[in-house]
GROMACS .gro file of C-alpha atoms in nm:
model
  325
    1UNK     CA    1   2.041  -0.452   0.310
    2UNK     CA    2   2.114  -0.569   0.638
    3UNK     CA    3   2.207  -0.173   0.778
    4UNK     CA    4   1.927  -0.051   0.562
    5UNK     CA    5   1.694  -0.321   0.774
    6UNK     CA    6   1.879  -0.208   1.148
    7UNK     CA    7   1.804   0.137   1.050
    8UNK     CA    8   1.402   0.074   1.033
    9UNK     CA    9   1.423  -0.143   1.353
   10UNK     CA   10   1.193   0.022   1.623
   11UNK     CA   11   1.332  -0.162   1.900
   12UNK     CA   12   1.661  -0.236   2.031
   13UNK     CA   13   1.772  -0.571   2.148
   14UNK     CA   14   1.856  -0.560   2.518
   15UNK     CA   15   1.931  -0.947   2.711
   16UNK     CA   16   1.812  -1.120   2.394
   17UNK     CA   17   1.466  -0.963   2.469
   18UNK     CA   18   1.312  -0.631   2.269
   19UNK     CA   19   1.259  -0.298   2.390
   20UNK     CA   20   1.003  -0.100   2.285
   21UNK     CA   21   1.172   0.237   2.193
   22UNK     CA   22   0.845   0.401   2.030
   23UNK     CA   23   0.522   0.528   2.197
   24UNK     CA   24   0.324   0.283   2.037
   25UNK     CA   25   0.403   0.044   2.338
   26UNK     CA   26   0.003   0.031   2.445
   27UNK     CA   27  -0.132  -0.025   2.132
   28UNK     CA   28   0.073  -0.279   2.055
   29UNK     CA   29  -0.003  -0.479   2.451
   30UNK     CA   30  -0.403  -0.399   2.351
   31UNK     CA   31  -0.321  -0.592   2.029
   32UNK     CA   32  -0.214  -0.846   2.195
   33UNK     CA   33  -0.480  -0.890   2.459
   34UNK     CA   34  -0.731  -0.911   2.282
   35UNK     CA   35  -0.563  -1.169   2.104
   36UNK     CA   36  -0.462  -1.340   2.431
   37UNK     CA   37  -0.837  -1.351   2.526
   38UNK     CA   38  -0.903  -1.604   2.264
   39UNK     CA   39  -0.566  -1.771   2.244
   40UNK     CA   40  -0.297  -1.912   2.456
   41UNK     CA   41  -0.019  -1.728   2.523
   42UNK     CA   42   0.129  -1.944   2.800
   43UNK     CA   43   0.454  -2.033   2.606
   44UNK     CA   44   0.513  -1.693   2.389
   45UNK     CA   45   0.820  -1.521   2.577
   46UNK     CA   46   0.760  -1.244   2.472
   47UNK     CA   47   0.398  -1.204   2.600
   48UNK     CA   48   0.534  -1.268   2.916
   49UNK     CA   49   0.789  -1.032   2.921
   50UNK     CA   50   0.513  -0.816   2.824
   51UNK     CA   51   0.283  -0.919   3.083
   52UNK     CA   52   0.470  -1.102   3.329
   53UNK     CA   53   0.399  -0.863   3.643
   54UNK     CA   54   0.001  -0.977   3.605
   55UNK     CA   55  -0.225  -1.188   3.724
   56UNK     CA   56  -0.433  -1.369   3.494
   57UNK     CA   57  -0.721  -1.146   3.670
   58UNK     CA   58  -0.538  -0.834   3.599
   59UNK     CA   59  -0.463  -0.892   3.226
   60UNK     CA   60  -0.863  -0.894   3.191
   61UNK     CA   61  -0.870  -0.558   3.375
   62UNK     CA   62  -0.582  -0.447   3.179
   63UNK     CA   63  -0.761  -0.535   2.848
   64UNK     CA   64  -1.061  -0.364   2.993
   65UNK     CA   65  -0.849  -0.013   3.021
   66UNK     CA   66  -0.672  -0.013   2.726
   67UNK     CA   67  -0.997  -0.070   2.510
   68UNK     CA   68  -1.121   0.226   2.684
   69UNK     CA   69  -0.822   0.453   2.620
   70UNK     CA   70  -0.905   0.370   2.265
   71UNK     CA   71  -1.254   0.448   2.221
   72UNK     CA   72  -1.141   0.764   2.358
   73UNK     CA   73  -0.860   0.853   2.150
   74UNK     CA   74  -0.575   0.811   2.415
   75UNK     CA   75  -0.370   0.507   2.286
   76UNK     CA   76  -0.076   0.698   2.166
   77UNK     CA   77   0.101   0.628   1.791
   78UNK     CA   78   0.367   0.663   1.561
   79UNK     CA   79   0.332   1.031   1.459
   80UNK     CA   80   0.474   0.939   1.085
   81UNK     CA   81   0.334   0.646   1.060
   82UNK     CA   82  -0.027   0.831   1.173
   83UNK     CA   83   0.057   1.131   0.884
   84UNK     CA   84   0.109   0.846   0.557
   85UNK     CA   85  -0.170   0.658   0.671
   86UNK     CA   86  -0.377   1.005   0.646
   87UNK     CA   87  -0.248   1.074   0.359
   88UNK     CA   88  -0.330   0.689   0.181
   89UNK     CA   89  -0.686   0.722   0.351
   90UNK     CA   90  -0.734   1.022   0.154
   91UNK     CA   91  -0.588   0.962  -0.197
   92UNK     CA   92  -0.746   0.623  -0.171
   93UNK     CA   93  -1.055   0.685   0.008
   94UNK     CA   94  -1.077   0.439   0.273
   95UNK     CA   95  -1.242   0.402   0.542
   96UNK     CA   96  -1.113   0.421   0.941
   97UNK     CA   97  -1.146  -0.008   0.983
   98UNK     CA   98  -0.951  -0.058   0.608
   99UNK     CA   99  -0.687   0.228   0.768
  100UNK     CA  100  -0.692   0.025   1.110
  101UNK     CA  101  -0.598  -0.294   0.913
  102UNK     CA  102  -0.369  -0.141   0.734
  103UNK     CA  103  -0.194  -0.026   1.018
  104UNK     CA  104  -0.206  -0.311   1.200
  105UNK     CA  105  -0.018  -0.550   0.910
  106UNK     CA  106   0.250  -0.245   0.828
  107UNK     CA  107   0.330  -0.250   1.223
  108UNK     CA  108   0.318  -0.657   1.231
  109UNK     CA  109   0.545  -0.623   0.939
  110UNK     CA  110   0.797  -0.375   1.066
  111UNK     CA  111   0.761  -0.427   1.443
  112UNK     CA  112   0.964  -0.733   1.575
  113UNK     CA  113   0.830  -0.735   1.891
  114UNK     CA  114   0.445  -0.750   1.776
  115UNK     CA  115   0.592  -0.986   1.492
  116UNK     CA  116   0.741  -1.233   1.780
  117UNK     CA  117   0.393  -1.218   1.969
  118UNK     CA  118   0.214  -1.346   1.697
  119UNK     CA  119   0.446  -1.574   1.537
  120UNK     CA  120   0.254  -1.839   1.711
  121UNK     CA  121  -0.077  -1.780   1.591
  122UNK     CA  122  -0.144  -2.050   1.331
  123UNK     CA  123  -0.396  -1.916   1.086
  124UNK     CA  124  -0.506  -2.020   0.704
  125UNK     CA  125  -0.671  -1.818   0.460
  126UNK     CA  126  -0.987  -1.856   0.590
  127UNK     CA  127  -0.913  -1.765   0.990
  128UNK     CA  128  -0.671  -1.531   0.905
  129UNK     CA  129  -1.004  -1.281   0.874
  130UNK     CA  130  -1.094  -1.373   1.221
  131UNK     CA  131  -0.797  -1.336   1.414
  132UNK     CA  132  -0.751  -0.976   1.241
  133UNK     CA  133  -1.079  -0.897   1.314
  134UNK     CA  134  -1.066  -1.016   1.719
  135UNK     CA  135  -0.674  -0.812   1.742
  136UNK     CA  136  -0.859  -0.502   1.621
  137UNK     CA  137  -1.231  -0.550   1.757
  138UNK     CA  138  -1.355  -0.536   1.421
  139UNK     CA  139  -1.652  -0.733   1.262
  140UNK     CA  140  -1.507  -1.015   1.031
  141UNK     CA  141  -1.764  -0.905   0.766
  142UNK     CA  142  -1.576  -0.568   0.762
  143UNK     CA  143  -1.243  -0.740   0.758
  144UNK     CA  144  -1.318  -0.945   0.446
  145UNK     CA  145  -1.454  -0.711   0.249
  146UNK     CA  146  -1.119  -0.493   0.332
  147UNK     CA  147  -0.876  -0.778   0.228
  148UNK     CA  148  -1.124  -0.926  -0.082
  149UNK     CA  149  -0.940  -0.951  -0.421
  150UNK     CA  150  -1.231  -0.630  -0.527
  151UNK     CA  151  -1.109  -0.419  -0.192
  152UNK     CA  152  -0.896  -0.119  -0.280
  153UNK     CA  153  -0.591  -0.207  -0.058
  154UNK     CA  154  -0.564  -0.527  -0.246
  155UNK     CA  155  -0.642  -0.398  -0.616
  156UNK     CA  156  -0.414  -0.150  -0.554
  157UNK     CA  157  -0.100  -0.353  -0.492
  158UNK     CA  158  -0.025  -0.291  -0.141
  159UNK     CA  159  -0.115  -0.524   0.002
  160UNK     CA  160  -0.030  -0.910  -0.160
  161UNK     CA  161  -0.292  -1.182   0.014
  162UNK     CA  162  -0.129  -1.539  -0.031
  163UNK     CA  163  -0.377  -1.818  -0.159
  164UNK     CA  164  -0.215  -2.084   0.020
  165UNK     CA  165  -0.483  -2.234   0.252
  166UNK     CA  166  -0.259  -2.457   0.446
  167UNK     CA  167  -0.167  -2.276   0.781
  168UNK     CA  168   0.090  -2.061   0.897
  169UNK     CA  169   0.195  -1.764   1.128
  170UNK     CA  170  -0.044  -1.457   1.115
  171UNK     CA  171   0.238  -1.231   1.016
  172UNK     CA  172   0.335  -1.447   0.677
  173UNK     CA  173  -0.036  -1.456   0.567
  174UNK     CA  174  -0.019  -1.105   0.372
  175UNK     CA  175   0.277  -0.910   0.169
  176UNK     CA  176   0.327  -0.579   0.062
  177UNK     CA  177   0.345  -0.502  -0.320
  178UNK     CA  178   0.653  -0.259  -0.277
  179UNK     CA  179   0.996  -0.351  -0.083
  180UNK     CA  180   1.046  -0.200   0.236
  181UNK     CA  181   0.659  -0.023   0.219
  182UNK     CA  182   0.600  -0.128   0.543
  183UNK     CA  183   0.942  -0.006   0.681
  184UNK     CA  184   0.906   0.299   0.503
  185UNK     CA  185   0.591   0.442   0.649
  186UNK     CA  186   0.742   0.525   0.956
  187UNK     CA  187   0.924   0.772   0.817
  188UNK     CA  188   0.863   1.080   0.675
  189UNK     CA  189   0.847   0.969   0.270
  190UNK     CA  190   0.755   1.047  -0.066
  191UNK     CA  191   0.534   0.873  -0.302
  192UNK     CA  192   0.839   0.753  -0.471
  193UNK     CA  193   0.969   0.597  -0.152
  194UNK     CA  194   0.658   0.429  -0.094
  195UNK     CA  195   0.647   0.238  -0.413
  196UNK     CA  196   1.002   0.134  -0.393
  197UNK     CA  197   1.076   0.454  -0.684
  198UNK     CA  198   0.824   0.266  -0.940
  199UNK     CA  199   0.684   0.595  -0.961
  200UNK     CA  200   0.849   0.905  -0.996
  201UNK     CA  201   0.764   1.256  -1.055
  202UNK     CA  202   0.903   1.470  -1.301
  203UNK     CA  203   0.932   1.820  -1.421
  204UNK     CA  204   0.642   1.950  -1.694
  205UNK     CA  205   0.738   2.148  -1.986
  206UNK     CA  206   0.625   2.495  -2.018
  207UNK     CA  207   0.726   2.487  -2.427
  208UNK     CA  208   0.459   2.650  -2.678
  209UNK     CA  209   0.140   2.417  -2.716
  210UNK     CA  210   0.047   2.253  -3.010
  211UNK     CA  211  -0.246   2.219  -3.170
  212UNK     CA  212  -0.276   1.881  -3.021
  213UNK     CA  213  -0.189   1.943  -2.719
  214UNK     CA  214  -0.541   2.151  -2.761
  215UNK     CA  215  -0.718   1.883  -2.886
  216UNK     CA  216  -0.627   1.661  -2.557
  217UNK     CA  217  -0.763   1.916  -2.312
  218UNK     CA  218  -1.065   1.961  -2.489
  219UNK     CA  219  -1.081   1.548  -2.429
  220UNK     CA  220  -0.999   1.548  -2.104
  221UNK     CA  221  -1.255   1.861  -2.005
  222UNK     CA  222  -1.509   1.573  -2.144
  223UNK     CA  223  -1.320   1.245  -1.978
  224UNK     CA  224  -1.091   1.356  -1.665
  225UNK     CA  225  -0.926   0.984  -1.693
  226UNK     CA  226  -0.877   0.954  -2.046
  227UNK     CA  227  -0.602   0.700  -2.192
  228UNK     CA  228  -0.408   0.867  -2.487
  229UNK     CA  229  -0.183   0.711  -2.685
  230UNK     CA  230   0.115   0.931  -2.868
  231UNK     CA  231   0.465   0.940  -2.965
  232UNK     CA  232   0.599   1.237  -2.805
  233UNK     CA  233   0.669   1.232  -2.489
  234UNK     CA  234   0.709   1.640  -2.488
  235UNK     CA  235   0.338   1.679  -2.513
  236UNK     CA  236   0.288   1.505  -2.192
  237UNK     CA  237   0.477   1.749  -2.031
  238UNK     CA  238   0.297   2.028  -2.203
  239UNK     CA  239  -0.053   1.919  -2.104
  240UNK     CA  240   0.049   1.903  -1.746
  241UNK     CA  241   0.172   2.219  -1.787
  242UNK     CA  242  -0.152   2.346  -1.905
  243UNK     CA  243  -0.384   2.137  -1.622
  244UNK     CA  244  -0.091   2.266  -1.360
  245UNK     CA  245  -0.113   1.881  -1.273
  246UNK     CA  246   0.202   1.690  -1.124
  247UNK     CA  247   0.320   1.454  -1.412
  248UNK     CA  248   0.415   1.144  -1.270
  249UNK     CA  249   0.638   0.847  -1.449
  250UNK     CA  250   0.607   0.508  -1.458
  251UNK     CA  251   0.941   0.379  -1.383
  252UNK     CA  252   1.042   0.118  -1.689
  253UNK     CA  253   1.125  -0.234  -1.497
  254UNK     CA  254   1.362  -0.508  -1.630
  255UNK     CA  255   1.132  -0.735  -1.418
  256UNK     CA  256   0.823  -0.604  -1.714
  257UNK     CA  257   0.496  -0.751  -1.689
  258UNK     CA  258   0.332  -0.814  -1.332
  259UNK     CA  259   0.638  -0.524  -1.166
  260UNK     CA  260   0.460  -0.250  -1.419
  261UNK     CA  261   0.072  -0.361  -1.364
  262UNK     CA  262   0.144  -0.357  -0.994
  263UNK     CA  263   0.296  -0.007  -1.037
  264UNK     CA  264  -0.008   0.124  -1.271
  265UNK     CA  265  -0.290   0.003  -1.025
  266UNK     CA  266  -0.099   0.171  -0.713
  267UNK     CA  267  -0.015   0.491  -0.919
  268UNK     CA  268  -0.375   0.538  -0.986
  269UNK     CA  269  -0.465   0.415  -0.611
  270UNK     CA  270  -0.220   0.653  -0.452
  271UNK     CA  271  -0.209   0.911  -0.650
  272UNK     CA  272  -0.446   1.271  -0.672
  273UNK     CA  273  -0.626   1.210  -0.944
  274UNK     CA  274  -0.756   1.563  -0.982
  275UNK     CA  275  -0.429   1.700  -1.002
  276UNK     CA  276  -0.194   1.430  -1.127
  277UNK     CA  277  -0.094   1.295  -1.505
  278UNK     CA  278   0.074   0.984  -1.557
  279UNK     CA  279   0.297   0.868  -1.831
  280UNK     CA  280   0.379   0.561  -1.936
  281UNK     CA  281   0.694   0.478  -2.235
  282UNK     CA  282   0.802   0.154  -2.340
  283UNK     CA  283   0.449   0.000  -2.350
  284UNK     CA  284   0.465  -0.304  -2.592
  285UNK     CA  285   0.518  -0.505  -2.227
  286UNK     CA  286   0.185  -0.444  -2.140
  287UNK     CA  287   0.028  -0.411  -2.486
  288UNK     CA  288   0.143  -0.700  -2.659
  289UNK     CA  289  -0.039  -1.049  -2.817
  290UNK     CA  290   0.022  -1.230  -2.517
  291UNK     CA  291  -0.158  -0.978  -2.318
  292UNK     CA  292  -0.561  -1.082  -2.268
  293UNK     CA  293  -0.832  -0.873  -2.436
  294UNK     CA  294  -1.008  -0.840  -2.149
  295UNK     CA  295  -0.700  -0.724  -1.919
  296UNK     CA  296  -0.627  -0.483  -2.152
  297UNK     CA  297  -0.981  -0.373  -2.116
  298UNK     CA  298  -0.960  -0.318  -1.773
  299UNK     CA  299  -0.657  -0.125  -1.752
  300UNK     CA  300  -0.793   0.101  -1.988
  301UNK     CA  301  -1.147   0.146  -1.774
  302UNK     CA  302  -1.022   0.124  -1.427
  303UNK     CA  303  -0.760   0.402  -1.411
  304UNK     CA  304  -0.856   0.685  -1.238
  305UNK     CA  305  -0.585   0.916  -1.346
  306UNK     CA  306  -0.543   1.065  -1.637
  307UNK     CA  307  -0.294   0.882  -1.866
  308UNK     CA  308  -0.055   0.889  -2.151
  309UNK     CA  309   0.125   0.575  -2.325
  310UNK     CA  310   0.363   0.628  -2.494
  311UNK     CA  311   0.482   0.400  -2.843
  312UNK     CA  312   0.566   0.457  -3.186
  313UNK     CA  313   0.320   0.157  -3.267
  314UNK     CA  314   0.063  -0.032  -3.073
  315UNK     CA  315  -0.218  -0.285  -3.215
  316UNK     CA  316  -0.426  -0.234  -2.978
  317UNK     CA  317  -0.502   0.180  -3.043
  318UNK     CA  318  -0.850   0.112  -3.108
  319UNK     CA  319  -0.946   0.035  -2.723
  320UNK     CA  320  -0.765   0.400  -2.605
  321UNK     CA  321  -0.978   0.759  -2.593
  322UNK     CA  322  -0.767   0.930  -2.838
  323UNK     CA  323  -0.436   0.823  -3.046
  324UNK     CA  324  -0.227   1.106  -3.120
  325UNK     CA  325  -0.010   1.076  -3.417
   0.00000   0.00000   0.00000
């Protein structure tokens, strides 16, 4: 762990201070100025070493530049980092201040030097909103709705808040829902790297169809995000086959329960839904009599891709769109 963690360090240590090796040096100073406009800074080392060649005069002017080489699309970033946080805007459809914020915690995250700067700043889960919003010159309305328990970063897994509303530092106050996500965006990855290989793609089947397998498309030309439950797993692989959709598997956990739920809502937040299937074997750890009612209900209305679980038995087959035999 320790080499995998020095490999994903963006800066190298150099006289027991950090040097920025990236080009996301003046984003990450802006970050901190505007942060340093509202909070004291005086004893961070760090800051300082950042800023120690200003005046307190200048830091307001450089503030002043760096906000403009913002608005106008000059504050340079990481290029990888930039591409899978396209490509997460897009498959989950958010907007540029939920991509900002998630940018900001994957960098605070990853980045020792912007995790050193604000290691100091002493938030709860109530001013946490606030600070995020003044580092990123957001509104804190738009920040809470981003990082509410309904938002689609947070349903989705990636990001973990904590409910703890005793303080700490700003860069414990939110999680990601995958080891090493954070680490792993700067570099150029796959969907299975992202999700810690929870998810995995594999190869559809191009065997004769069945008569089934005709029955599910004519389901799914009705409901695109149907749940089916089946035995065979072959006829998963057929269907994709006939969409010419990626089939994508859930990844069977010893860890069960909350691992596999976290891995269903981000498959069907990360993933194309138009032209992705998901299967799911070994089900009777999320289908089971300890499992809620209404839970269940909600897994089986809120995916947005369509999905097969697979079991030789299940009690609850009356709440899915189709049980195949």
């Amino acid at each position: 762990m320790i080499k995998r963690l020095k490999k994903y360090t963006h800066y190298e240590r150099q006289k027991g201070v950090e040097k920025m090796l990236n080009k996301m040096d003046e984003k990450i100073k802006l970050w901190a100025l505007r942060a340093n406009a509202c909070d004291n800074f005086k004893n961070n080392s760090v800051f300082d070493v950042l800023f120690g060649d200003f005046y307190t005069n200048a830091l307001g002017d450089e503030l002043k530049r760096l906000d403009e080489c913002e608005k106008n699309g000059k504050i340079a970033t990481n290029e990888t980092l930039e591409k899978n946080l396209k490509y997460l805007s897009l498959v989950m459809g958010l907007n540029d201040d939920e991509k900002k914020i998630l940018e900001f915690l994957i960098c605070l995250n990853s980045i020792s030097v912007l995790n050193d700067i604000f290691k100091d700043c002493i938030v709860n889960s109530f001013s946490c909103f606030s600070k995020i919003a003044m580092i990123l010159a957001l509104s804190e309305e738009s920040v809470k709705v981003a990082l509410s328990y309904q938002s689609k970063l947070v349903k989705s897994g990636i990001i973990k808040l904590y409910k703890d509303c005793s303080n700490f530092d700003l860069a414990e106050a939110f999680d990601f829902g995958f080891e090493y996500f954070a680490f792993i965006m700067f570099e150029n990855s796959r969907l299975e790297d992202m999700t810690n290989e929870n998810i995995r793609q594999i190869e559809s089947s191009e065997i004769k169809t069945t008569t089934n397998v005709d029955e599910i498309l004519a389901l799914i030309a009705k409901k695109p995000n149907a749940n089916i439950l089946l035995k065979n797993k072959e006829i998963c692989k057929q269907v994709a086959n006939r969409l010419e959709s990626r089939l994508y598997e859930l990844v069977y956990s010893s860890n069960r329960f909350y691992r596999r739920l976290d891995a269903f809502f981000a498959a069907n937040a990360l993933l194309d839904s138009k032209n992705s299937v998901l299967m799911i074997d070994e089900i009777d750890d999320i289908f089971n009599e300890k499992t809620p009612k209404a839970l269940i209900k909600r897994i089986l209305s809120e995916n947005e891709v369509l999905t097969f679980w697979l079991s030789d038995e299940c009690e609850f087959s009356k709440y899915f769109d189709m049980v195949v035999g």
